[in-house]
Tab-separated table of C-alpha atoms (C1' of nucleotides) in Angstrom:
chain	number	residue	atom	x	y	z
W	125	MET	CA	-10.898	-138.094	60.415
W	126	HIS	CA	-13.649	-135.734	59.803
W	127	ASP	CA	-13.163	-132.193	61.211
W	128	ASP	CA	-16.270	-130.453	61.360
W	129	LEU	CA	-19.041	-132.621	62.565
W	130	SER	CA	-21.759	-131.240	64.693
W	131	PRO	CA	-20.768	-132.113	68.371
W	132	LEU	CA	-22.987	-135.021	69.772
W	133	CYS	CA	-25.479	-132.962	72.004
W	134	GLY	CA	-28.935	-133.003	73.012
W	135	ARG	CA	-30.047	-131.326	69.495
W	136	PHE	CA	-28.606	-134.280	67.608
W	137	LEU	CA	-30.160	-136.924	69.789
W	138	ALA	CA	-33.378	-135.353	69.267
W	139	ALA	CA	-33.308	-135.237	65.512
W	140	ALA	CA	-31.401	-138.701	65.584
W	141	ASP	CA	-34.433	-139.890	67.862
W	142	LEU	CA	-36.930	-138.453	65.169
W	143	LEU	CA	-35.566	-140.045	62.252
W	144	GLY	CA	-35.161	-143.140	64.220
W	145	ARG	CA	-38.862	-143.877	63.989
W	146	ARG	CA	-40.095	-146.358	61.337
W	147	TRP	CA	-41.115	-144.513	57.980
W	148	THR	CA	-40.454	-140.783	59.219
W	149	GLY	CA	-37.511	-140.533	56.552
W	150	VAL	CA	-39.667	-142.222	53.938
W	151	ILE	CA	-42.512	-139.831	54.620
W	152	LEU	CA	-40.529	-136.669	54.518
W	153	ARG	CA	-38.681	-137.869	50.909
W	154	ILE	CA	-42.244	-138.098	49.889
W	155	LEU	CA	-43.416	-134.634	51.065
W	156	MET	CA	-40.324	-133.399	49.476
W	157	ASP	CA	-41.640	-133.546	46.125
W	158	GLY	CA	-44.634	-131.631	47.058
W	159	PRO	CA	-47.749	-131.753	49.523
W	160	ARG	CA	-49.520	-135.170	49.396
W	161	ARG	CA	-52.688	-136.368	51.008
W	162	PHE	CA	-53.213	-139.221	53.624
W	163	GLY	CA	-53.815	-141.945	50.732
W	164	GLU	CA	-51.613	-140.650	48.661
W	165	LEU	CA	-48.582	-141.275	51.075
W	166	ALA	CA	-50.218	-144.304	52.309
W	167	GLN	CA	-50.175	-145.628	48.586
W	168	GLY	CA	-46.602	-144.095	47.928
W	169	ILE	CA	-45.012	-146.106	50.709
W	170	GLY	CA	-46.869	-148.870	50.043
W	171	THR	CA	-46.280	-151.034	52.952
W	172	ILE	CA	-46.847	-149.002	56.185
W	173	SER	CA	-50.077	-149.501	58.224
W	174	GLU	CA	-52.419	-146.551	58.267
W	175	ARG	CA	-52.405	-146.742	62.038
W	176	VAL	CA	-48.593	-145.920	62.028
W	177	LEU	CA	-48.842	-143.505	59.141
W	178	SER	CA	-51.335	-141.515	61.046
W	179	GLU	CA	-49.172	-141.486	64.016
W	180	ARG	CA	-46.215	-140.336	62.329
W	181	LEU	CA	-48.207	-137.510	60.705
W	182	LYS	CA	-49.281	-136.303	64.109
W	183	ASP	CA	-45.704	-136.334	65.388
W	184	LEU	CA	-44.566	-134.600	62.455
W	185	GLU	CA	-47.357	-132.071	62.878
W	186	ALA	CA	-46.300	-131.619	66.642
W	187	GLU	CA	-42.565	-130.939	65.752
W	188	GLY	CA	-43.623	-128.531	63.335
W	189	ILE	CA	-42.101	-130.270	60.257
W	190	ILE	CA	-45.275	-130.557	58.529
W	191	GLU	CA	-48.564	-128.924	58.453
W	192	ARG	CA	-51.862	-130.312	57.719
W	193	HIS	CA	-54.314	-128.623	55.670
W	194	VAL	CA	-58.054	-129.517	55.120
W	195	ASP	CA	-59.742	-128.734	52.333
W	196	PRO	CA	-63.463	-128.707	53.149
W	197	GLY	CA	-64.567	-128.402	49.623
W	198	PRO	CA	-67.114	-131.211	49.947
W	199	PRO	CA	-65.165	-134.199	49.358
W	200	ILE	CA	-62.953	-133.435	52.609
W	201	ARG	CA	-59.595	-133.989	51.856
W	202	SER	CA	-56.515	-133.213	54.043
W	203	GLU	CA	-53.010	-132.271	52.799
W	204	TYR	CA	-49.837	-132.589	54.078
W	205	ARG	CA	-46.886	-130.246	53.472
W	206	LEU	CA	-43.764	-129.685	54.807
W	207	THR	CA	-42.994	-126.276	56.893
W	208	GLN	CA	-39.480	-124.517	56.410
W	209	LYS	CA	-38.347	-126.638	58.937
W	210	GLY	CA	-39.421	-129.602	57.289
W	211	GLN	CA	-38.166	-128.352	53.831
W	212	ASP	CA	-34.821	-127.674	55.368
W	213	PHE	CA	-34.280	-131.401	56.022
W	214	TRP	CA	-34.241	-131.985	52.257
W	215	LYS	CA	-30.214	-132.141	52.410
W	216	VAL	CA	-30.402	-134.726	54.887
W	217	ILE	CA	-32.787	-136.894	52.513
W	218	ASP	CA	-30.942	-136.209	49.823
W	219	GLU	CA	-27.522	-137.299	51.219
W	220	LEU	CA	-29.216	-140.283	52.337
W	221	GLY	CA	-30.711	-141.119	49.182
W	222	LYS	CA	-27.212	-140.743	47.503
W	223	TRP	CA	-25.914	-142.924	50.057
W	224	ALA	CA	-28.228	-145.513	49.234
W	225	GLU	CA	-27.599	-144.937	45.638
W	226	ARG	CA	-23.600	-145.965	46.008
W	227	TRP	CA	-24.047	-148.591	48.607
W	228	VAL	CA	-27.297	-150.252	48.783
W	229	GLU	CA	-27.393	-153.267	46.319
W	230	LEU	CA	-30.822	-154.462	45.279
W	231	LYS	CA	-29.938	-157.655	44.747
W	232	PRO	CA	-27.855	-159.514	47.461
W	233	ALA	CA	-24.664	-160.581	45.826
W	234	PRO	CA	-24.752	-164.583	46.008
W	235	ALA	CA	-20.722	-164.801	46.398
W	236	PRO	CA	-18.817	-161.945	46.705
W	237	ALA	CA	-15.725	-163.723	46.848
W	238	GLN	CA	-13.847	-160.365	47.345
W	239	ALA	CA	-16.527	-157.811	47.201
W	240	PRO	CA	-16.448	-155.389	49.909
W	241	ALA	CA	-19.779	-154.868	50.915
W	242	ARG	CA	-22.543	-156.984	51.669
W	243	SER	CA	-25.282	-154.557	51.518
W	244	VAL	CA	-28.753	-154.202	52.943
W	245	ALA	CA	-30.605	-156.329	50.302
W	246	VAL	CA	-33.935	-154.598	49.762
W	247	LYS	CA	-35.706	-156.336	52.289
W	248	ALA	CA	-37.242	-153.130	53.066
W	249	ALA	CA	-39.470	-153.220	50.043
W	250	ARG	CA	-41.892	-155.389	51.996
W	251	ALA	CA	-43.847	-155.276	54.680
W	252	THR	CA	-41.153	-157.127	56.671
W	253	PRO	CA	-41.335	-157.655	59.811
W	254	ARG	CA	-38.000	-156.001	59.312
W	255	LYS	CA	-36.167	-159.111	60.463
W	256	ARG	CA	-37.805	-162.571	61.428
W	257	LYS	CA	-35.226	-164.001	63.799
W	258	THR	CA	-36.822	-166.804	65.569
W	259	ALA	CA	-33.744	-166.533	68.246
G	119	MET	CA	-39.413	-127.853	44.686
G	120	HIS	CA	-36.054	-129.686	44.782
G	121	ASP	CA	-34.989	-130.461	41.564
G	122	ASP	CA	-32.292	-133.219	41.723
G	123	LEU	CA	-33.673	-135.779	44.574
G	124	SER	CA	-32.860	-139.537	44.286
G	125	PRO	CA	-36.050	-141.343	43.387
G	126	LEU	CA	-37.874	-143.179	46.057
G	127	CYS	CA	-36.766	-146.419	45.230
G	128	GLY	CA	-36.068	-149.693	47.126
G	129	ARG	CA	-32.407	-148.504	47.957
G	130	PHE	CA	-33.709	-145.529	49.435
G	131	LEU	CA	-36.075	-147.444	51.475
G	132	ALA	CA	-33.647	-149.748	52.677
G	133	ALA	CA	-31.270	-147.280	53.610
G	134	ALA	CA	-34.578	-145.298	55.603
G	135	ASP	CA	-35.007	-148.556	57.218
G	136	LEU	CA	-31.991	-148.569	58.668
G	137	LEU	CA	-31.707	-145.247	59.973
G	138	GLY	CA	-35.159	-146.156	60.937
G	139	ARG	CA	-34.029	-148.225	63.825
G	140	ARG	CA	-33.558	-146.203	67.240
G	141	TRP	CA	-30.039	-145.199	67.772
G	142	THR	CA	-28.538	-146.217	64.453
G	143	GLY	CA	-28.036	-142.897	63.912
G	144	VAL	CA	-26.256	-141.923	67.132
G	145	ILE	CA	-24.050	-144.967	67.048
G	146	LEU	CA	-22.764	-143.744	63.626
G	147	ARG	CA	-22.186	-140.455	64.527
G	148	ILE	CA	-19.980	-141.369	67.533
G	149	LEU	CA	-18.264	-143.725	65.231
G	150	MET	CA	-17.518	-140.786	63.008
G	151	ASP	CA	-15.066	-139.588	65.564
G	152	GLY	CA	-13.157	-142.882	65.377
G	153	PRO	CA	-12.842	-146.177	66.496
G	154	ARG	CA	-14.882	-146.726	69.941
G	155	ARG	CA	-15.022	-149.779	72.271
G	156	PHE	CA	-18.468	-151.484	73.416
G	157	GLY	CA	-18.367	-149.607	76.873
G	158	GLU	CA	-17.462	-146.361	75.266
G	159	LEU	CA	-20.410	-146.440	72.843
G	160	ALA	CA	-22.577	-147.288	75.920
G	161	GLN	CA	-21.334	-144.665	77.703
G	162	GLY	CA	-21.458	-141.838	74.894
G	163	ILE	CA	-25.038	-142.659	73.971
G	164	GLY	CA	-25.768	-142.930	77.992
G	165	THR	CA	-29.387	-144.196	77.614
G	166	ILE	CA	-28.999	-147.017	75.090
G	167	SER	CA	-29.473	-150.397	76.837
G	168	GLU	CA	-26.704	-152.741	76.442
G	169	ARG	CA	-29.055	-155.363	74.662
G	170	VAL	CA	-29.743	-153.123	72.102
G	171	LEU	CA	-26.465	-151.715	71.684
G	172	SER	CA	-25.568	-155.281	70.805
G	173	GLU	CA	-28.068	-155.755	68.415
G	174	ARG	CA	-27.698	-152.719	66.498
G	175	LEU	CA	-23.960	-152.994	66.538
G	176	LYS	CA	-24.440	-156.932	65.031
G	177	ASP	CA	-27.009	-155.213	62.461
G	178	LEU	CA	-24.333	-152.591	61.205
G	179	GLU	CA	-21.566	-155.223	61.103
G	180	ALA	CA	-24.030	-157.466	59.176
G	181	GLU	CA	-24.448	-154.768	56.679
G	182	GLY	CA	-20.889	-153.743	56.164
G	183	ILE	CA	-20.884	-150.456	57.723
G	184	ILE	CA	-18.634	-151.162	60.878
G	185	GLU	CA	-16.339	-153.766	61.687
G	186	ARG	CA	-15.397	-155.541	65.016
G	187	HIS	CA	-11.897	-156.010	65.834
G	188	VAL	CA	-11.063	-157.853	69.011
G	189	ASP	CA	-7.829	-157.152	70.571
G	190	PRO	CA	-6.985	-160.002	72.746
G	191	GLY	CA	-4.258	-158.239	74.214
G	192	PRO	CA	-4.996	-159.910	77.728
G	193	PRO	CA	-7.814	-157.346	78.805
G	194	ILE	CA	-9.974	-158.406	75.751
G	195	ARG	CA	-11.294	-155.640	74.006
G	196	SER	CA	-13.223	-155.089	71.136
G	197	GLU	CA	-13.264	-152.248	69.145
G	198	TYR	CA	-15.820	-150.886	66.295
G	199	ARG	CA	-14.650	-148.610	63.462
G	200	LEU	CA	-16.554	-147.865	60.116
G	201	THR	CA	-15.748	-149.307	56.842
G	202	GLN	CA	-15.628	-147.062	53.798
G	203	LYS	CA	-19.414	-147.746	53.190
G	204	GLY	CA	-19.596	-145.976	56.806
G	205	GLN	CA	-17.525	-143.749	56.267
G	206	ASP	CA	-19.584	-142.446	53.582
G	207	PHE	CA	-22.510	-142.092	55.692
G	208	TRP	CA	-20.428	-138.962	56.938
G	209	LYS	CA	-22.598	-136.551	54.820
G	210	VAL	CA	-25.878	-137.702	56.318
G	211	ILE	CA	-24.810	-137.509	59.913
G	212	ASP	CA	-23.133	-133.823	59.070
G	213	GLU	CA	-26.443	-132.619	57.388
G	214	LEU	CA	-28.731	-134.092	60.238
G	215	GLY	CA	-26.582	-132.375	62.856
G	216	LYS	CA	-26.528	-129.099	60.878
G	217	TRP	CA	-30.262	-129.390	60.884
G	218	ALA	CA	-30.342	-130.267	64.418
G	219	GLU	CA	-28.461	-127.168	65.345
G	220	ARG	CA	-30.348	-125.028	63.108
G	221	TRP	CA	-34.137	-126.006	64.248
G	222	VAL	CA	-33.991	-128.241	67.177
G	223	GLU	CA	-34.650	-126.463	70.650
G	224	LEU	CA	-33.637	-127.871	73.981
G	225	LYS	CA	-36.902	-127.212	75.342
G	226	PRO	CA	-37.785	-129.869	77.922
G	227	ALA	CA	-34.857	-129.165	80.685
G	228	PRO	CA	-35.860	-131.889	83.056
G	229	ALA	CA	-32.457	-131.254	85.186
G	230	PRO	CA	-33.174	-132.656	88.273
G	231	ALA	CA	-31.805	-129.538	89.909
G	232	GLN	CA	-28.064	-129.202	88.888
G	233	ALA	CA	-26.252	-132.225	90.503
G	234	PRO	CA	-22.398	-131.403	91.378
G	235	ALA	CA	-20.702	-133.604	89.770
G	236	ARG	CA	-22.275	-136.693	90.010
G	237	SER	CA	-21.549	-137.550	86.306
G	238	VAL	CA	-21.404	-141.077	85.102
G	239	ALA	CA	-22.754	-144.126	86.593
G	240	VAL	CA	-25.878	-142.613	87.440
G	241	LYS	CA	-28.110	-145.184	85.803
G	242	ALA	CA	-30.919	-143.861	88.338
G	243	ALA	CA	-32.180	-141.851	85.130
G	244	ARG	CA	-34.424	-143.981	83.172
G	245	ALA	CA	-33.691	-144.110	79.622
G	246	THR	CA	-36.338	-142.345	77.720
G	247	PRO	CA	-39.420	-143.895	77.038
G	248	ARG	CA	-39.764	-141.764	73.921
G	249	LYS	CA	-43.144	-140.518	75.218
G	250	ARG	CA	-44.996	-141.027	77.867
G	251	LYS	CA	-48.481	-139.985	76.496
G	252	THR	CA	-50.979	-141.438	78.726
G	253	ALA	CA	-53.598	-140.678	76.034
M	118	DG	C1'	-5.990	-168.997	96.468
M	119	DG	C1'	-10.238	-166.433	97.435
M	120	DC	C1'	-12.534	-162.366	96.452
M	121	DC	C1'	-13.988	-158.400	93.981
M	122	DA	C1'	-13.849	-155.918	89.880
M	123	DT	C1'	-14.464	-155.012	84.783
M	124	DC	C1'	-15.379	-155.798	79.787
M	125	DA	C1'	-18.332	-157.180	76.567
M	126	DC	C1'	-22.053	-159.535	76.246
M	127	DT	C1'	-26.781	-163.001	76.921
M	128	DT	C1'	-30.845	-164.169	79.115
M	129	DA	C1'	-35.252	-163.685	80.868
M	130	DC	C1'	-39.032	-160.828	81.407
M	131	DT	C1'	-41.728	-156.266	80.858
M	132	DT	C1'	-43.192	-152.201	77.999
M	133	DT	C1'	-43.683	-149.565	74.151
M	134	DT	C1'	-44.149	-149.496	69.208
M	135	DA	C1'	-45.812	-151.258	64.885
M	136	DG	C1'	-48.438	-154.184	61.823
M	137	DG	C1'	-53.165	-155.892	60.180
M	138	DA	C1'	-57.848	-155.333	59.550
M	139	DA	C1'	-62.279	-153.689	60.767
M	140	DG	C1'	-64.974	-149.837	62.133
M	141	DT	C1'	-66.216	-144.722	62.142
M	142	DT	C1'	-67.802	-140.261	59.991
M	143	DG	C1'	-69.013	-137.447	56.777
M	144	DC	C1'	-70.428	-136.812	51.961
M	145	DT	C1'	-71.421	-138.502	47.305
M	146	DT	C1'	-73.395	-141.188	43.727
M	147	DG	C1'	-76.310	-144.894	41.605
Y	95	DC	C1'	-81.373	-145.780	50.934
Y	96	DA	C1'	-77.278	-149.256	49.828
Y	97	DA	C1'	-72.341	-148.744	48.267
Y	98	DG	C1'	-68.328	-146.088	48.073
Y	99	DC	C1'	-64.819	-143.280	49.232
Y	100	DA	C1'	-61.381	-140.533	52.095
Y	101	DA	C1'	-59.370	-139.986	56.296
Y	102	DC	C1'	-58.932	-141.901	60.252
Y	103	DT	C1'	-59.537	-144.594	64.911
Y	104	DT	C1'	-60.053	-148.820	67.367
Y	105	DC	C1'	-58.855	-153.596	68.697
Y	106	DC	C1'	-56.082	-157.034	68.978
Y	107	DT	C1'	-51.348	-159.239	68.351
Y	108	DA	C1'	-46.566	-159.345	67.108
Y	109	DA	C1'	-41.994	-157.503	66.749
Y	110	DA	C1'	-38.716	-154.077	68.839
Y	111	DA	C1'	-36.666	-151.518	72.931
Y	112	DG	C1'	-36.012	-151.099	77.880
Y	113	DT	C1'	-34.313	-153.359	82.567
Y	114	DA	C1'	-31.983	-155.875	85.328
Y	115	DA	C1'	-29.643	-159.846	86.302
Y	116	DG	C1'	-26.258	-163.377	84.953
Y	117	DT	C1'	-21.917	-165.238	82.226
Y	118	DG	C1'	-17.089	-166.138	81.181
Y	119	DA	C1'	-12.825	-164.605	80.611
Y	120	DT	C1'	-9.076	-162.095	82.928
Y	121	DG	C1'	-6.559	-158.971	86.672
Y	122	DG	C1'	-5.589	-156.767	90.917
Y	123	DC	C1'	-5.409	-157.079	95.905
Y	124	DC	C1'	-4.317	-159.070	100.368
DNA sequence: GGCCATCACTTACTTTTAGGAAGTTGCTTG
DNA sequence: CAAGCAACTTCCTAAAAGTAAGTGATGGCC
């Protein structure tokens, strides 16, 4: 199997828990391109609610992954940017992006008689309730 | 900044949405070490509820990331293992682990004294409510 | 054969988190 | 002074996760 995986310890659990909150990965991905303001993030993600964006930003700031800079030059604007800890996350985001490019199909193959993967049809692009199972 | 990040497209959103569900990363991390049974995963994670583990496993199977093999050899046992798509997720998990090693501090040591070796089956400890903010 | 135990899940019910949208604050523009 | 941003909050509802108890197919033991 794989030889040098980090052990499953508390550290990993904490990191997975962080990324396990909805939108965290996407926010980080956007900030990898440079500082962004609240509204830009909201627009960039498109389907996140402002309530949650605000919450996530606070979480990330509390973790020391991003920093908030308020520019009071009259039109008060705040800007979020990655700290070194956040910058360092880029490889995770990059690998996730590569995996997505390789494996995520944007269109659910109708009848893959022998196709290997069924793939995650881009349902994430909508403000999806993630799954609408009435069961 | 970083030069070759994959663009923020639907594929990335879908992948981030997948990892954005609690426990997904941890389950994948454990399966990277080889096939595991339901109970082993439950124990390995420790604080996941069986209800959610079952759900997550179904999700992952539906995405074609893991496969479920039922071994009916009398003591009926099921085993979960990664598909190629799942194996390929290795680098993401690995980078996440490395980042965690570098940046995550195990600060809140809520060690209830130092229990001798009560080890397993101690369900007494409630699963982390992720944050118990009274504010 | 009756009884308890294990494994792999379900079901029923509760708490936490996320989504939708309107409201707030501070300042600018018409 | 009404209107409009930007950046958040607040309120209320809808999903997701947590907790515990139950189910069904063995298998052991006495």
